[in-house]
Coordinates of C-alpha atoms in Angstrom, one line a residue:
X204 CA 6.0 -28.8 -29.9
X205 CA 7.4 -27.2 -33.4
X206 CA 8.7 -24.1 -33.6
X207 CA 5.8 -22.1 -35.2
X208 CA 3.7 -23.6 -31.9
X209 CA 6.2 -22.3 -29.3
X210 CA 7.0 -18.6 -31.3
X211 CA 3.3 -17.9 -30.8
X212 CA 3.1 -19.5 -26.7
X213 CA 6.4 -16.7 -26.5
X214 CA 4.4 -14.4 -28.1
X215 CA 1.2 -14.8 -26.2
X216 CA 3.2 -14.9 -23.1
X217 CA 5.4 -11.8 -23.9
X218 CA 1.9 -10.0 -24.9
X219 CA 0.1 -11.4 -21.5
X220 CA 3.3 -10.0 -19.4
X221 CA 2.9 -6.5 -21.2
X222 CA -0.8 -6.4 -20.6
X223 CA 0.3 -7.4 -17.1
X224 CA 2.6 -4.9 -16.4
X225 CA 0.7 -1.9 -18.2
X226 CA -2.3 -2.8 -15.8
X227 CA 0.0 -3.2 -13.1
X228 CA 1.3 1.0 -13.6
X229 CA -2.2 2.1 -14.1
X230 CA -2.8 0.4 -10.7
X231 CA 0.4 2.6 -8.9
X232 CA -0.1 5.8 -10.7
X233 CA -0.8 7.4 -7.5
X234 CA 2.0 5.7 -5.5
X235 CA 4.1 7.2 -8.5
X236 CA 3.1 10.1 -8.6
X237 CA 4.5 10.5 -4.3
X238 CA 7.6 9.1 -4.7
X239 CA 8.0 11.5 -8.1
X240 CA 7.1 14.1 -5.7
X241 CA 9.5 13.7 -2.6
X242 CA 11.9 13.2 -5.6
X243 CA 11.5 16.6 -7.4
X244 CA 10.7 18.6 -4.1
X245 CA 14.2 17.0 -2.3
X246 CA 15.8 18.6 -5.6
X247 CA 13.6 21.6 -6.4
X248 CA 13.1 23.9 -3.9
X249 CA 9.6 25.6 -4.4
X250 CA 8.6 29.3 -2.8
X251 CA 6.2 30.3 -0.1
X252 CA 5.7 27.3 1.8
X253 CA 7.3 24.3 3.2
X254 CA 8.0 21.1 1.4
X255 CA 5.2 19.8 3.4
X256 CA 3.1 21.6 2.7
X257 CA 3.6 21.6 -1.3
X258 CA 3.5 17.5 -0.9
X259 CA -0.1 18.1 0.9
X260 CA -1.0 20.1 -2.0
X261 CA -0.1 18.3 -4.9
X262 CA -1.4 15.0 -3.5
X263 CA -4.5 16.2 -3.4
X264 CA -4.4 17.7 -6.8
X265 CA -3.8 14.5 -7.6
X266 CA -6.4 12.4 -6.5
X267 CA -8.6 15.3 -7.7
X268 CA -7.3 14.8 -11.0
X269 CA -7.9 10.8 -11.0
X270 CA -11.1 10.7 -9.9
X271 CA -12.1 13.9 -12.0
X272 CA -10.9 12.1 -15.1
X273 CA -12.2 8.7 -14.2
X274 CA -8.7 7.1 -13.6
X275 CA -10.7 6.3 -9.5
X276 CA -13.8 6.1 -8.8
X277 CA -15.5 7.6 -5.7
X278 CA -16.0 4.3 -4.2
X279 CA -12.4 3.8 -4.4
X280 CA -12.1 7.6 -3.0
X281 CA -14.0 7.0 0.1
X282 CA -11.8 3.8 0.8
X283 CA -8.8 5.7 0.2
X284 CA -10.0 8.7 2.7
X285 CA -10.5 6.0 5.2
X286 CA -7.3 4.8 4.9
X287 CA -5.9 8.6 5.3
X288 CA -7.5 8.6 8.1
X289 CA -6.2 5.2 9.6
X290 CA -2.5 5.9 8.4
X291 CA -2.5 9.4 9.9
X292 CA -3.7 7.9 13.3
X293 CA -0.6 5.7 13.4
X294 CA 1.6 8.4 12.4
X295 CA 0.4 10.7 14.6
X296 CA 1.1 7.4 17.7
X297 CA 4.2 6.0 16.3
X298 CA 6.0 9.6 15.9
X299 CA 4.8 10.2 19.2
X300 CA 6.6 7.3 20.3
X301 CA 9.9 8.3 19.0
X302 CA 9.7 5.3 16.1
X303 CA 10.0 8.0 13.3
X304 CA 9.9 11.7 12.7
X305 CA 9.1 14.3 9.9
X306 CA 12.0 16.9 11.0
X307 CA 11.1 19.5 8.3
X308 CA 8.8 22.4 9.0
X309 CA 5.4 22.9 7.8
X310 CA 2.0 24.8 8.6
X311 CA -0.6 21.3 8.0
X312 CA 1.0 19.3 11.4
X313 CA -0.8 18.0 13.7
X314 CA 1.5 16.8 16.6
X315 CA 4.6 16.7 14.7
X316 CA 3.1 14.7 12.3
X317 CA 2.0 16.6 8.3
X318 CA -0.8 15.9 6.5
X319 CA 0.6 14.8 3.6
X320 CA 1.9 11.3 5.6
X321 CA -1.8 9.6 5.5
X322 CA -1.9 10.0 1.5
X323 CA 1.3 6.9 1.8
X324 CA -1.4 4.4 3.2
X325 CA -3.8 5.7 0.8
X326 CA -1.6 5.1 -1.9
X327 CA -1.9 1.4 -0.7
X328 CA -5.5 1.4 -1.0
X329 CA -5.1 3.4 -4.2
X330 CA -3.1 0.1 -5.3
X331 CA -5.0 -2.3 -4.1
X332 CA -8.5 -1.2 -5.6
X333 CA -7.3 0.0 -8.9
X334 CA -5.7 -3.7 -9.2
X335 CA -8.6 -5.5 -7.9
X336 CA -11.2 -3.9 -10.7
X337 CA -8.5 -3.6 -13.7
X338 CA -7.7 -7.4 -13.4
X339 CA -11.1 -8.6 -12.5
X340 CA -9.8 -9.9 -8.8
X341 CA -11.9 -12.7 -7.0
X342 CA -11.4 -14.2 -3.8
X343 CA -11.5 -18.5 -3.8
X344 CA -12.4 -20.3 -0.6
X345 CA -12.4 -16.8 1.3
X346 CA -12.8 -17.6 5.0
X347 CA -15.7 -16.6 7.0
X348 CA -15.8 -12.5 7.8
X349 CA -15.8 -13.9 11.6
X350 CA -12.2 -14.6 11.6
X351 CA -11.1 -12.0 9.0
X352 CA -12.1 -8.7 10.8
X353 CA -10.8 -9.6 14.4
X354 CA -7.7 -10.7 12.7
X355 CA -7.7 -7.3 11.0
X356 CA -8.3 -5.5 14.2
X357 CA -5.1 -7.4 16.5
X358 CA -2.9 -6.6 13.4
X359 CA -3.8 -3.2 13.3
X360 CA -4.1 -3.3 17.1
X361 CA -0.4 -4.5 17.8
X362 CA 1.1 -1.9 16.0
X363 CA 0.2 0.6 19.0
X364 CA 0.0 -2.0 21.6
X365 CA 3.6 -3.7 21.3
X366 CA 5.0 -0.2 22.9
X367 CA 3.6 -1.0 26.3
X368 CA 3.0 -5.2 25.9
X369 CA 4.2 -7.8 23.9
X370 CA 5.2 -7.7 20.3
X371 CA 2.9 -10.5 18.5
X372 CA 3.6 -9.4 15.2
X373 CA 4.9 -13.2 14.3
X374 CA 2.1 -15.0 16.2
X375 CA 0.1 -13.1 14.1
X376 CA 1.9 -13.8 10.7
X377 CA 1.6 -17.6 11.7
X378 CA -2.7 -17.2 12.3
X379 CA -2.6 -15.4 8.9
X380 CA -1.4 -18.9 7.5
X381 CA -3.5 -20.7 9.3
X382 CA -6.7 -18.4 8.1
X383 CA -5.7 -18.2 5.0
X384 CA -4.1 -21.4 4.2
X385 CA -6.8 -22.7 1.6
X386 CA -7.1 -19.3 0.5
X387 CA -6.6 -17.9 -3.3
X388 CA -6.7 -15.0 -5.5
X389 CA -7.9 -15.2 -9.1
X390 CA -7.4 -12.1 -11.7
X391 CA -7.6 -12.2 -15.1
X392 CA -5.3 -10.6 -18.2
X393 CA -6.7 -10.2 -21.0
X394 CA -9.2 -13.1 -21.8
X395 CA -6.9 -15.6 -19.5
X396 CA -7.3 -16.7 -16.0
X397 CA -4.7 -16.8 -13.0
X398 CA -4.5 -18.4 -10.0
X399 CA -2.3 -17.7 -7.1
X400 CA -1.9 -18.1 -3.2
X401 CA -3.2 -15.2 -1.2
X402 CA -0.3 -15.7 1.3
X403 CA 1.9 -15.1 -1.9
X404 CA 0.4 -11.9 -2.9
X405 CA 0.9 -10.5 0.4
X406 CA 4.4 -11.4 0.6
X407 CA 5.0 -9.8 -3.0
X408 CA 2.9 -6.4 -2.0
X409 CA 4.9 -6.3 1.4
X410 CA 8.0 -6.8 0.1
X411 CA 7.7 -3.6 -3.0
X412 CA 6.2 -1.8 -0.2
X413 CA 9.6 -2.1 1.7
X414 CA 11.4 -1.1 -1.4
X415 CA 8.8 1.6 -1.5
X416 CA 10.2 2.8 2.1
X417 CA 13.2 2.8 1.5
X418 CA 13.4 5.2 -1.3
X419 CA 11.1 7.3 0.8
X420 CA 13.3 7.4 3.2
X421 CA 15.8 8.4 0.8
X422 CA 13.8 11.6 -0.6
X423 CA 13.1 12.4 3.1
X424 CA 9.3 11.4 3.3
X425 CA 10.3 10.8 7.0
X426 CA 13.7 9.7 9.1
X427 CA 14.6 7.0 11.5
X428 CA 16.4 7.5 14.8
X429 CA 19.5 5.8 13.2
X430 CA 19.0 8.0 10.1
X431 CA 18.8 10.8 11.8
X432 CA 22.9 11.8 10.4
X433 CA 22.9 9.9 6.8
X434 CA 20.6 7.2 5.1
X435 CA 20.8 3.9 5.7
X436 CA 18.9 1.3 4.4
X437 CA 15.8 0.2 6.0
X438 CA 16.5 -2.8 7.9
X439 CA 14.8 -6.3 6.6
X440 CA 13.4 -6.7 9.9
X441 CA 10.8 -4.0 8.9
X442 CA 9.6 -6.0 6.2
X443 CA 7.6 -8.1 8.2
X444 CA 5.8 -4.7 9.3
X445 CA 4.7 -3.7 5.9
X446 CA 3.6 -7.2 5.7
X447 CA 1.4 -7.1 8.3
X448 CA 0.0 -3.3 7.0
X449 CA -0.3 -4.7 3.6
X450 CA -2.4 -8.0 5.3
X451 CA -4.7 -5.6 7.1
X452 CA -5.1 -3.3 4.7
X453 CA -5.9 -6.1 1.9
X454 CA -8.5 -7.5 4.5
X455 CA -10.1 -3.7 4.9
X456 CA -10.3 -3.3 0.9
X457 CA -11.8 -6.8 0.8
X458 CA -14.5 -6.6 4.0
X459 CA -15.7 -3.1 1.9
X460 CA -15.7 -5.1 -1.5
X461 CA -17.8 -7.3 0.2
X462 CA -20.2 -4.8 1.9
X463 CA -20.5 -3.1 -1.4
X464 CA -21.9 -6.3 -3.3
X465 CA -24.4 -6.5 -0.6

C-alpha cells in the first residue's frame, strides 16, 4: 500500500470514527442531560423545593423539549414511559429492601422512592432507540421471540426474586450465551456497514452503564448502605447487574421494534 492509499484509509477511518461518535452523543443527549443535572443541583442549590423535586422537573422538561423539537419521536416516548414505569417498580422493591436509598427530602415520593429515579432506566431506552434508528440497527440470525421474552421475564424476574430464593443472575448470563450465541448486530456509519456480536454490545452498554452509576452515585442520585458516610466506588461485582438490565432492556426495545414493523 503507498502512502497516498493509506493517508486516505486514515482519513476515512478518522472521518467514520467522528461520524461514529457524533451519532453516538446525539444518542445520550438525554442520559447527559441527568448526570449534568445531579451535577449542577449537588453544586447549586435552587429555591422552593427539594433537589428531587427540581430533578423531576427538569427531566421532564427535557424529554418535552426532544420530542417537541424532533430530537425523539413519540414511538420512542411511549417506550421510554414504559420503561419509567418498569424502573420505578424496581426502585420502589429494591429500596424497600434496604439495597439503596434516596435519603434527601422531596414532595414526588412514593415509598421512599422520587419520581425522578424511573427517568435513569428511561435514559437507557432513550439510548438504545435513538442509536438503533441514527445508525440504521438490524438484528442477524435473531432467535425466535419464544425464547427471547421468557428470557426477558426471568431476568427481570430475578432481580426481585433473589431476596427470598436463589440468585441466578449467572445461570442466566450463561443462557444469554447460549441464545444469543449466533446472534449479531449490524449498524451502519455513513454509507459503510458494521458487524458485531450482540453479546459484545451488551458487555460494552453494561459496562458505561456502571461507569454511569458510579458518577451518579457520586452526585448523590441515590446511596449505598456502605456509602451511606463517604463515596466509594461501585463495586465490579455490580457490573454484571447492569448487564443483565441492559440485556433485558435491549430485548424489550427489540420485542417493540419488532411489534411495530408488524
Amino acid at each position: 500500500m503507498n502512502i497516498h492509499a493509506l493517508r486516505m484509509k486514515t482519513m476515512n477511518t478518522t472521518r467514520q470514527l467522528f461520524i461514529f461518535g457524533w451519532q453516538q452523543a446525539l444518542a445520550c443527549i438525554f442520559p447527559v442531560m441527568i448526570f449534568s443535572s445531579l451535577a449542577l443541583t449537588q453544586i447549586i442549590s435552587l429555591p422552593f423545593l427539594p433537589r428531587y423535586d427540581w430533578l423531576l422537573i427538569i427531566f421532564i422538561g427535557t424529554q418535552w423539549w426532544m420530542v417537541r423539537s424532533g430530537l425523539e419521536t413519540r414511538d420512542e416516548l411511549k417506550v421510554i414511559t414504559l420503561f419509567h414505569i418498569i424502573g420505578l417498580t424496581l426502585e420502589i422493591f429494591k429500596v424497600h429492601m434496604g439495597s439503596w436509598s434516596y435519603p434527601e427530602e422531596g414532595y414526588f415520593k412514593i415509598l421512599g422512592v422520587p419520581l425522578y429515579s424511573g427517568f435513569m432506566y428511561a435514559s437507557v431506552a432513550s439510548y438504545l432507540c435513538q442509536a438503533w434508528r441514527r445508525l440504521h440497527v438490524n438484528l442477524i440470525k435473531w432467535p425466535p421471540f419464544w425464547a427471547v421474552i421468557p428470557l426477558a421475564m426471568a431476568i427481570y424476574g430475578n432481580f426481585f426474586t433473589h431476596h427470598y430464593w436463589f440468585d441466578i443472575r449467572w445461570w442466566l448470563s450463561a443462557l444469554v450465551l447460549v441464545v444469543f450465541w449466533r446472534a449479531s448486530v449490524s449498524f451502519r456509519v455513513s454509507e459503510t456497514h458494521y458487524v458485531m456480536p450482540l453479546t459484545l454490545s451488551f458487555v460494552l452498554i453494561g459496562f458505561f452503564v456502571w461507569v454511569a452509576e458510579n458518577i451518579a452515585t457520586f452526585f448523590g442520585a441515590w446511596t449505598y448502605p456502605n456509602q451511606g458516610e463517604t463515596w466509594h466506588l461501585v463495586g465490579i461485582g455490580k457490573l454484571s447487574s447492569w448487564l443483565l438490565l441492559v440485556i433485558v432492556s435491549f430485548l424489550i426495545v427489540a420485542v417493540l421494534k419488532h411489534i411495530k414493523k408488524e
